[in-house]
C-alpha positions as a printed NumPy array, in Angstrom:
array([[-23.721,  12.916, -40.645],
       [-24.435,   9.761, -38.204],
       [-26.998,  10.18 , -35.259],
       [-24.606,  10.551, -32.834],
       [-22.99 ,  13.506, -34.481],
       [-26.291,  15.082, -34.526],
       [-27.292,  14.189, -30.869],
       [-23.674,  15.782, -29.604],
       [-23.989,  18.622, -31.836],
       [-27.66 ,  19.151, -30.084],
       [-26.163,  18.752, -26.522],
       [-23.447,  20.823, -27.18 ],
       [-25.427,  23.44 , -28.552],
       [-27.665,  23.842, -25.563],
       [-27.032,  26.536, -23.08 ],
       [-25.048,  25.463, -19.587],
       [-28.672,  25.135, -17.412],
       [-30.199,  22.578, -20.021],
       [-27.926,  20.234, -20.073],
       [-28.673,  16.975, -19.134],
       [-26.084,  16.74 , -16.3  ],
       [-27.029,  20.279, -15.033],
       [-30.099,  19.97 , -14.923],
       [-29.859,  16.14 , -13.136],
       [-27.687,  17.831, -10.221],
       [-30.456,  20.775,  -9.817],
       [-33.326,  18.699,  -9.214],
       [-30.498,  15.969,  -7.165],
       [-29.639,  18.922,  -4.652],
       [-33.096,  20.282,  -3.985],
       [-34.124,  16.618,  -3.484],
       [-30.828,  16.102,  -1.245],
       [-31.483,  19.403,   0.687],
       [-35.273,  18.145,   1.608],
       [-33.784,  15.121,   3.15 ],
       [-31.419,  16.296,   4.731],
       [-33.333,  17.379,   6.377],
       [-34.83 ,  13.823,   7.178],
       [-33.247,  12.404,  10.426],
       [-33.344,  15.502,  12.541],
       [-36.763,  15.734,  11.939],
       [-37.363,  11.983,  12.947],
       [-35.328,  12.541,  15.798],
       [-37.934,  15.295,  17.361],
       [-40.726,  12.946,  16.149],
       [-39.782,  10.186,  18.137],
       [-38.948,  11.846,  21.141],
       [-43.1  ,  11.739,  21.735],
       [-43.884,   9.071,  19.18 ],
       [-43.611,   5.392,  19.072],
       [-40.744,   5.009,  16.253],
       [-42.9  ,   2.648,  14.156],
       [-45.753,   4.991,  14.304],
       [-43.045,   7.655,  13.208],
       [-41.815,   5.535,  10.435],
       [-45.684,   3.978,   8.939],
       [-47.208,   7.384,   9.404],
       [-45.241,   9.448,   7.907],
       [-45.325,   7.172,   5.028],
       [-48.882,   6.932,   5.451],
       [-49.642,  10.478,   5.004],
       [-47.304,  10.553,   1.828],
       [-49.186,   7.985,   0.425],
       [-52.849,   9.413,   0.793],
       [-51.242,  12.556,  -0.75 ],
       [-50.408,  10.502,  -3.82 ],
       [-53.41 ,   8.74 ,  -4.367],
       [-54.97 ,  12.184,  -4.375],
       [-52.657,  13.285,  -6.889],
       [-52.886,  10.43 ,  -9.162],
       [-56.384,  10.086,  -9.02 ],
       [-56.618,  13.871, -10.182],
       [-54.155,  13.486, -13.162],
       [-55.684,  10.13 , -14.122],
       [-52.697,   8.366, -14.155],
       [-52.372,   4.744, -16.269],
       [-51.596,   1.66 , -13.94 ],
       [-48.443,   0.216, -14.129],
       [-47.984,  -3.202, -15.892],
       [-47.663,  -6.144, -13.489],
       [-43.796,  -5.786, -14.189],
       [-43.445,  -2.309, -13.374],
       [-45.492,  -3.384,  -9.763],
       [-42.983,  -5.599,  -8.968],
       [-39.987,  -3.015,  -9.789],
       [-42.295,  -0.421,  -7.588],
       [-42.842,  -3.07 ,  -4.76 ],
       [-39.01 ,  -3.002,  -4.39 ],
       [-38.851,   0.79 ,  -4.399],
       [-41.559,   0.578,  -1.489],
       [-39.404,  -2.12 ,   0.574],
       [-36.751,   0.284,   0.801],
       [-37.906,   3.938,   0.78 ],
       [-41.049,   3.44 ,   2.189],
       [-40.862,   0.345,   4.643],
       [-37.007,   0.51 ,   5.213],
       [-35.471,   3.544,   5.427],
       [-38.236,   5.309,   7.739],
       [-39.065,   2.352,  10.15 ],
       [-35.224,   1.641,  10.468],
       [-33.986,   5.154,  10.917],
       [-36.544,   5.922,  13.665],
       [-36.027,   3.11 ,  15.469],
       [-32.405,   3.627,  15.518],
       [-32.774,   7.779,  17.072],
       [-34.894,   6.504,  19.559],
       [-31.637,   5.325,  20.53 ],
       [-28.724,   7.574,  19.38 ],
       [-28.853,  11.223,  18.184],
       [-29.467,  12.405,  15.035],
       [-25.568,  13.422,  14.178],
       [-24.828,  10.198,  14.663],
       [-27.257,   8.834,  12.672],
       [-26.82 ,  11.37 ,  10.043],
       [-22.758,  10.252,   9.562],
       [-24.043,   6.497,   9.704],
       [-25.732,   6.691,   6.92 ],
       [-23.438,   8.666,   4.964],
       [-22.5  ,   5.545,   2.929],
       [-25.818,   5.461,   1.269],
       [-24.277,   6.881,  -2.015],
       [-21.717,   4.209,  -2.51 ],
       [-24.889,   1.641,  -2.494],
       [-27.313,   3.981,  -4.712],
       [-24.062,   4.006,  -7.288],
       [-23.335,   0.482,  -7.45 ],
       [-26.907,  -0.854,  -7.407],
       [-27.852,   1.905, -10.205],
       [-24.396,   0.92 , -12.111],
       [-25.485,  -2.957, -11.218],
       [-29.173,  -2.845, -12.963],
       [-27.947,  -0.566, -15.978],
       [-25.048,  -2.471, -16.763],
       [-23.722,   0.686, -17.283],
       [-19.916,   0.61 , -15.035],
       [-18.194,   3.715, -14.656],
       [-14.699,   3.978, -15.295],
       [-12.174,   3.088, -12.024],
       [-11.331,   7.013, -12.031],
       [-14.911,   7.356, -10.422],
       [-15.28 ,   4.382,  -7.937],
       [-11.898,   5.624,  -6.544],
       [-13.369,   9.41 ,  -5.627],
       [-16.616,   8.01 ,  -4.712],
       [-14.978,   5.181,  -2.416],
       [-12.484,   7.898,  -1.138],
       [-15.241,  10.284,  -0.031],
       [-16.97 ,   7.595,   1.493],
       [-13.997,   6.541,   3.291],
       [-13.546,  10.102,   4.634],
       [-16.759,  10.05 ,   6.167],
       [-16.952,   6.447,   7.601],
       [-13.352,   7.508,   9.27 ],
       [-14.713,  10.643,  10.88 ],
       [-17.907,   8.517,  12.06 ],
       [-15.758,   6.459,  13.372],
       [-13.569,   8.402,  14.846],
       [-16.592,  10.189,  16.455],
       [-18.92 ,   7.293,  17.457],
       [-20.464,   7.573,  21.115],
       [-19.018,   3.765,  21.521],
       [-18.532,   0.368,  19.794],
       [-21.017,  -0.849,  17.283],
       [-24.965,  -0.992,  18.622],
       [-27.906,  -1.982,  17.225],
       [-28.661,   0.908,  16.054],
       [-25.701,   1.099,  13.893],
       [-27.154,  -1.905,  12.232],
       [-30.561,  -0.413,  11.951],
       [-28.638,   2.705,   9.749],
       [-26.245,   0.328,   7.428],
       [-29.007,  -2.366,   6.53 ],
       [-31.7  ,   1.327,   6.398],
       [-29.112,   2.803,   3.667],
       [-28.152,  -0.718,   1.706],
       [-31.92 ,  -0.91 ,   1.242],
       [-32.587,   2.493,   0.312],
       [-29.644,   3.046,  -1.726],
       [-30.749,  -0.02 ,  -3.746],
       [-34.874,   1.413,  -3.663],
       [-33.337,   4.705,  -5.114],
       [-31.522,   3.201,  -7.839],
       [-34.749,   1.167,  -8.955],
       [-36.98 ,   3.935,  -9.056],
       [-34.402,   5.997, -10.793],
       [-34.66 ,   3.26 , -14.12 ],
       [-38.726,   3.086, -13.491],
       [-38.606,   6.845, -13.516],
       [-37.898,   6.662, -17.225],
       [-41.078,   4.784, -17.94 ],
       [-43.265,   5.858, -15.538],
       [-42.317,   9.9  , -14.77 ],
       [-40.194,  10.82 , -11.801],
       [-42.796,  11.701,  -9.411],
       [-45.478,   8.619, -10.492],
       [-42.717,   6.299,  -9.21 ],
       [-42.629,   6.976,  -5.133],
       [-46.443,   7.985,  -5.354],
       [-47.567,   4.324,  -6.947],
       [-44.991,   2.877,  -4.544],
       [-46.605,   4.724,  -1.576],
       [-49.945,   3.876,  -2.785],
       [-49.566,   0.084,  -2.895],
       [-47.96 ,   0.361,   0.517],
       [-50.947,   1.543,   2.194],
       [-52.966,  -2.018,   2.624],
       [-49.138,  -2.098,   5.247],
       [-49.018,   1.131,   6.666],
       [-52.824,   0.966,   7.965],
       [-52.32 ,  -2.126,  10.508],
       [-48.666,  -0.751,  11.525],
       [-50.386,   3.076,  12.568],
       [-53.055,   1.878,  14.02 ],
       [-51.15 ,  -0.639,  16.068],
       [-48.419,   1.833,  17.242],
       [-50.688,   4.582,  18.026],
       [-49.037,   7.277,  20.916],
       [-50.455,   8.884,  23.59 ],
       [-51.827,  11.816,  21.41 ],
       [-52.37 ,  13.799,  24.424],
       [-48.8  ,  13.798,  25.701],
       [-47.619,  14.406,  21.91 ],
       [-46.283,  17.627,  21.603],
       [-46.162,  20.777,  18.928],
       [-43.119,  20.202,  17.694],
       [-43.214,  16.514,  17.096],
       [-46.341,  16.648,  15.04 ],
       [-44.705,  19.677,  13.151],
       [-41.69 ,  17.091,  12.493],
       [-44.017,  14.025,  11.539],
       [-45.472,  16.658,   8.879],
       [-42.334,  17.912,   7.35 ],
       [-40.993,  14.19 ,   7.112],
       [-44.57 ,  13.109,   4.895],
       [-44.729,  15.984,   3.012],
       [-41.657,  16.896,   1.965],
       [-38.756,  13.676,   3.116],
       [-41.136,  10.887,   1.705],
       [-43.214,  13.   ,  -0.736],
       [-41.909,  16.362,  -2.491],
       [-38.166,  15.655,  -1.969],
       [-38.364,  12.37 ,  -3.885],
       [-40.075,  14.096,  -7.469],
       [-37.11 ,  16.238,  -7.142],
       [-34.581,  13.07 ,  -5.912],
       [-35.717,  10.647,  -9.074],
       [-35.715,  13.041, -11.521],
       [-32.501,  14.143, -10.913],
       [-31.849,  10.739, -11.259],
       [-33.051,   9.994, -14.674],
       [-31.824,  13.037, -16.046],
       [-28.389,  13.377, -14.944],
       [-27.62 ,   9.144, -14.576],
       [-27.95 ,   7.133, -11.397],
       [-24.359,   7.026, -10.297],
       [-22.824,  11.072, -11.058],
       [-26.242,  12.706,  -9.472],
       [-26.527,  10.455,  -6.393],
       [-22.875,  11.472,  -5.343],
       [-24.833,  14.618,  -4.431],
       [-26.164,  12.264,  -1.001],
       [-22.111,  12.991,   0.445],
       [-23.035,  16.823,   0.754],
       [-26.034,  15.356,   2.592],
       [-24.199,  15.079,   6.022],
       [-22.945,  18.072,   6.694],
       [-26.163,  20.279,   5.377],
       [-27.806,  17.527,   7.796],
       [-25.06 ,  18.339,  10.5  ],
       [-26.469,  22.616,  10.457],
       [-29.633,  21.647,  10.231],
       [-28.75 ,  19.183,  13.553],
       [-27.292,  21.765,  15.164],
       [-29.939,  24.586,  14.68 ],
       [-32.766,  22.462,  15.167],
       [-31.454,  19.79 ,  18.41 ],
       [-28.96 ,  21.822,  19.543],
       [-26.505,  18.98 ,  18.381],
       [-22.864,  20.627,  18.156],
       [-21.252,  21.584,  15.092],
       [-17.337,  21.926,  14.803],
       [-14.783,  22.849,  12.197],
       [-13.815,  19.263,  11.21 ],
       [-17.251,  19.364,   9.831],
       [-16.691,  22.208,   7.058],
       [-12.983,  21.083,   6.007],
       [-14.873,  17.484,   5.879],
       [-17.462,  18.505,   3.331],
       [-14.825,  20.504,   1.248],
       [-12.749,  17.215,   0.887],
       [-16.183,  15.565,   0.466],
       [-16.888,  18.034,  -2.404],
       [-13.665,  17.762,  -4.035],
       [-14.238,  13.504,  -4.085],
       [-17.503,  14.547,  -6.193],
       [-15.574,  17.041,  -8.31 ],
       [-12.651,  14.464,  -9.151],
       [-15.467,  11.76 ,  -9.551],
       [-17.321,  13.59 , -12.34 ],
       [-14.116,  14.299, -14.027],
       [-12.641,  11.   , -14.149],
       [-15.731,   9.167, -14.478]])
């Protein structure tokens, strides 16, 4: 019997909750869910906070919390290739993405913001798809594009007015994240889910100093609930949330798991709505139940 008999046999053999693609969407959602999380939070941190301060120091904080960590599990370096695959992780999840985003809700709200960057799994697909050579069959592009579509026409549909900076702050934010995620996704596989965004914090630090101490805030006029945000976005957004987020990743393959970043939105959207007292309609829930059906259709055609 060839190896690949064997290996299916094996898969199919293994209960429902260890397979592969099971297990890839578990550890996808709970790293979805922490950041979704994300941009309502940075939307109460920069109400009192500089946005750059926002964006640096809550990277900042990640990153001391994993050179704790990998100085306790004596982790090996990376090889001088794997720092330049983890210095393009960093430009995008931990320069990119947080900077971007919180300069962009100091200017527009966080529901906005939220269906912006809603096309961030159409980049994270064909960037991971891109560097793995590995194309999906049409069936999937066309549910993934289609669910993309559905959000970008209720965005648009529901924008505050005609394209801003800020807009452009979101797009380049998710092209450059979507890419970061889809790098440290393959790296993931050699170096261990969480050893990817903690090395890729870590070397970002030598950065993050100059930027927090140059956009310092008024700590005095700072209030309780902005420092509580600032927390939940370094702990969990740009720490916790991305062991979960890049094992997922590896495990269940770059472009079926990050599909899982259209349900974003709308979890996002409650979360919004409880949080900044943003409003929530009905659009939103039939919107996600088309949404989930794209990712349904996608998995099953691609």
């Amino acid at each position: 019997m060839s190896a690949v008999s064997v290996s299916e046999q094996n898969s199919t053999a293994l209960p429902f909750w260890q397979k592969p693609l099971v297990q890839g969407l578990w550890f996808g959602s709970l790293g979805m869910l922490m950041f979704s999380a994300g941009l309502p939070a940075t939307r109460m941190a920069v109400l009192d906070m500089p946005p750059v301060f926002v964006g640096a120091g809550r990277a900042l904080i990640a990153a001391l919390l994993a050179l704790i960590l990998l100085l306790v599990t004596r982790q090996k370096l990376p090889t001088a290739k794997q720092w330049q695959g983890l210095a393009l992780v960093a430009l995008g999840s931990v320069f990119a993405y947080p900077v971007l985003s919180a300069l962009a809700l100091q200017q527009v709200g966080a529901s906005h913001g939220i269906l912006v960057t809603s096309v961030m799994p159409v980049f994270t697909a064909f960037f991971g798809a891109y560097l793995t050579k590995q194309w999906p069959r049409p069936g999937f592009w066309l549910f993934a594009l289609l669910g993309a579509f559905c959000v970008a026409l209720y965005a648009l549909q529901h924008s505050t007015g005609p394209f801003q900076l800020a807009d452009g702050y979101l797009v380049l934010a998710s092209f450059l994240c979507g890419f970061s995620y889809a790098k440290g996704a393959i790296l993931s596989k050699e170096l261990g889910s969480w050893q990817v965004i903690c090395w890729a914090l870590v070397m970002s630090i030598p950065v993050l100093l100059p930027w927090v101490w140059a956009y310092q805030p008024d700590y005095a006029a700072v209030s309780l609930q902005s420092w509580l945000a600032l927390g939940y976005l370094s702990v969990f957004t740009m720490f916790i949330g991305f062991f979960c987020w890049y094992k997922g990743l590896a495990i269940g393959g770059i472009a079926k798991v990050s599909q899982l970043q259209l349900l974003s939105p709308f979890s996002a959207l409650t979360l919004s709505a409880l949080l900044l007292a943003e409003p929530l309609q009905w659009i939103h829930w039939i919107l996600a139940l088309t949404v989930v059906g794209c990712i349904a259709l996608g998995r099953r055609f691609g």
